[in-house]
XYZ file of C-alpha atoms in Angstrom:
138
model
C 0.000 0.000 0.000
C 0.710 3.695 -0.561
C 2.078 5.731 2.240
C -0.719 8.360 1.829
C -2.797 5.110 1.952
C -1.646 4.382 5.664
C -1.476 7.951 6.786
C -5.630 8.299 5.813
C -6.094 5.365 7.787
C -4.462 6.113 10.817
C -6.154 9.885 10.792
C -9.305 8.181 10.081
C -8.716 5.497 13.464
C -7.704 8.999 15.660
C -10.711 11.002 14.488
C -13.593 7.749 15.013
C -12.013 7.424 18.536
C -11.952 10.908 19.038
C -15.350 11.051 18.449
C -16.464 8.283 20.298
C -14.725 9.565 23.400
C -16.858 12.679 22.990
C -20.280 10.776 22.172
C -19.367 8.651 25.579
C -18.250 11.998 27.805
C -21.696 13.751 26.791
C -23.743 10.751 27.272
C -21.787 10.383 30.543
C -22.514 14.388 31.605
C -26.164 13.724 30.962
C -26.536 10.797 32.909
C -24.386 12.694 36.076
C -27.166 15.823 35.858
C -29.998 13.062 35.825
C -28.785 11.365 38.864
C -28.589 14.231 41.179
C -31.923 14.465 40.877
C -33.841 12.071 42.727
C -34.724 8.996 40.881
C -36.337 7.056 43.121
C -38.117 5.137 40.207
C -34.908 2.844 40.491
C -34.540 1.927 43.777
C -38.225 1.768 44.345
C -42.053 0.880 43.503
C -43.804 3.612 41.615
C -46.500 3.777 39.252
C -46.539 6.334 36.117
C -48.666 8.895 36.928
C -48.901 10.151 32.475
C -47.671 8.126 30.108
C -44.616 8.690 28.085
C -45.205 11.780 25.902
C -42.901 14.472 23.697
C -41.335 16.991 25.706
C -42.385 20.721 24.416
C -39.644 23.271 23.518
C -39.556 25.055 27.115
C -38.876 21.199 28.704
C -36.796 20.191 26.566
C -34.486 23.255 27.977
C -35.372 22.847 31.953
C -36.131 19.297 32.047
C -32.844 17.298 31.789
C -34.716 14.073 31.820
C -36.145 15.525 28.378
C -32.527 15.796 26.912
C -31.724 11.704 26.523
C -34.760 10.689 24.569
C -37.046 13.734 24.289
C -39.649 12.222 25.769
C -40.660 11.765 29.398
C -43.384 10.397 31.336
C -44.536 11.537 34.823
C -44.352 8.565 37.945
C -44.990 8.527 41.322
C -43.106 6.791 44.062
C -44.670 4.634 46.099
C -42.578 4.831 49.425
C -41.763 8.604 49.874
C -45.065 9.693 47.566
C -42.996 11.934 45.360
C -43.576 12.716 41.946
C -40.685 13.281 39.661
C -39.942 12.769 35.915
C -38.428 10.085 34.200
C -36.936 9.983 30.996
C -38.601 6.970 28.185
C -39.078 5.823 25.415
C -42.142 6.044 22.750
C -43.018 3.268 21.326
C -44.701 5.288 17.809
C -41.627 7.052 18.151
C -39.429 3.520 17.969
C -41.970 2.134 15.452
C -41.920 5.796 12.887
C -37.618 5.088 13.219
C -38.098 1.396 12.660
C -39.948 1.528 9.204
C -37.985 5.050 8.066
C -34.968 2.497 8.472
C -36.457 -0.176 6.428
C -37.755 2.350 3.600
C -34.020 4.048 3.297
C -32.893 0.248 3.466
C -35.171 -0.885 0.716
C -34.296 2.142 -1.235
C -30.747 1.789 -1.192
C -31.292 -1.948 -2.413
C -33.413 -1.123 -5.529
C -31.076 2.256 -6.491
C -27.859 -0.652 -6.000
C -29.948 -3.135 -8.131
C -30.323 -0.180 -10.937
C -26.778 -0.054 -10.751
C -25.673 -2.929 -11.168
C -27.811 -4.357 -13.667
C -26.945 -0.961 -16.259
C -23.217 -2.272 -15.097
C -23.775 -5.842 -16.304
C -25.570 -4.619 -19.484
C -22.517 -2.808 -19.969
C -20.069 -4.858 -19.496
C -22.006 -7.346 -21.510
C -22.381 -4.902 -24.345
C -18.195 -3.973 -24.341
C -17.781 -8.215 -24.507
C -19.874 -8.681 -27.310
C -18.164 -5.934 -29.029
C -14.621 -7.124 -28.647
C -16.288 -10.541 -29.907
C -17.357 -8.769 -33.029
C -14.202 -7.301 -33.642
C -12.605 -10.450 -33.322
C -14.820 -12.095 -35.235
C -14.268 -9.722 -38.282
C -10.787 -9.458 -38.041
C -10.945 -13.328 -39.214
């Protein structure tokens, strides 16, 4: 291989951990400003007082729960009867992603099946040429 080659690679390897350091380190400072709230939904019985919906604009900026998913839903706990927020998941939300995935998915496999069948045509075509010319050169 080319020097130039190796040198991309090895920028390419310090950049992706780079970046995954930084993903990890903000994930990480989220999950420290959640837990010094109280969160006694994990140590304890509770029951969800609202179900899991989207976080509006002004939330989304007080509400750190509302920062990891965007969505929260409201419980109570059982044992000190507080009621606090807790950060979840939405199931539409995981179904919309789920079938956006599989369109783009499907889509990339009929644009790649364009391709290479106009490739094979191609390639076909420049065979039977050279045949021809052979051919006539007899």
């Amino acid at each position: 291989m080319e020097p130039a080659v190796w040198v991309l690679g090895a920028l390419l390897a310090v950049c992706g951990h780079w970046w995954a350091e930084a993903s990890l380190t903000l994930e990480q400072e989220i999950q420290d400003k959640t837990a010094v709230r109280s969160q006694c939904w994990m140590t304890e019985e509770f029951t969800v007082a609202s179900d899991c919906s989207i976080c509006d604009p002004f939330q989304l900026k007080t509400n750190s729960e509302c920062g990891v998913t965007g969505f929260i839903e409201q419980v109570k706990c059982t044992t000190i009867e507080k009621t606090v927020y807790k950060s979840c998941r939405s199931a539409l939300m995981e179904k919309l992603v789920f079938w956006r995935f599989v369109a783009s998915m499907i889509a990339a496999a009929v644009i790649l099946t364009i391709v290479v069948v106009f490739r094979q045509r191609t390639l076909d075509r420049n065979a039977l040429e050279k045949v021809r010319k052979q051919i006539e050169s007899i």
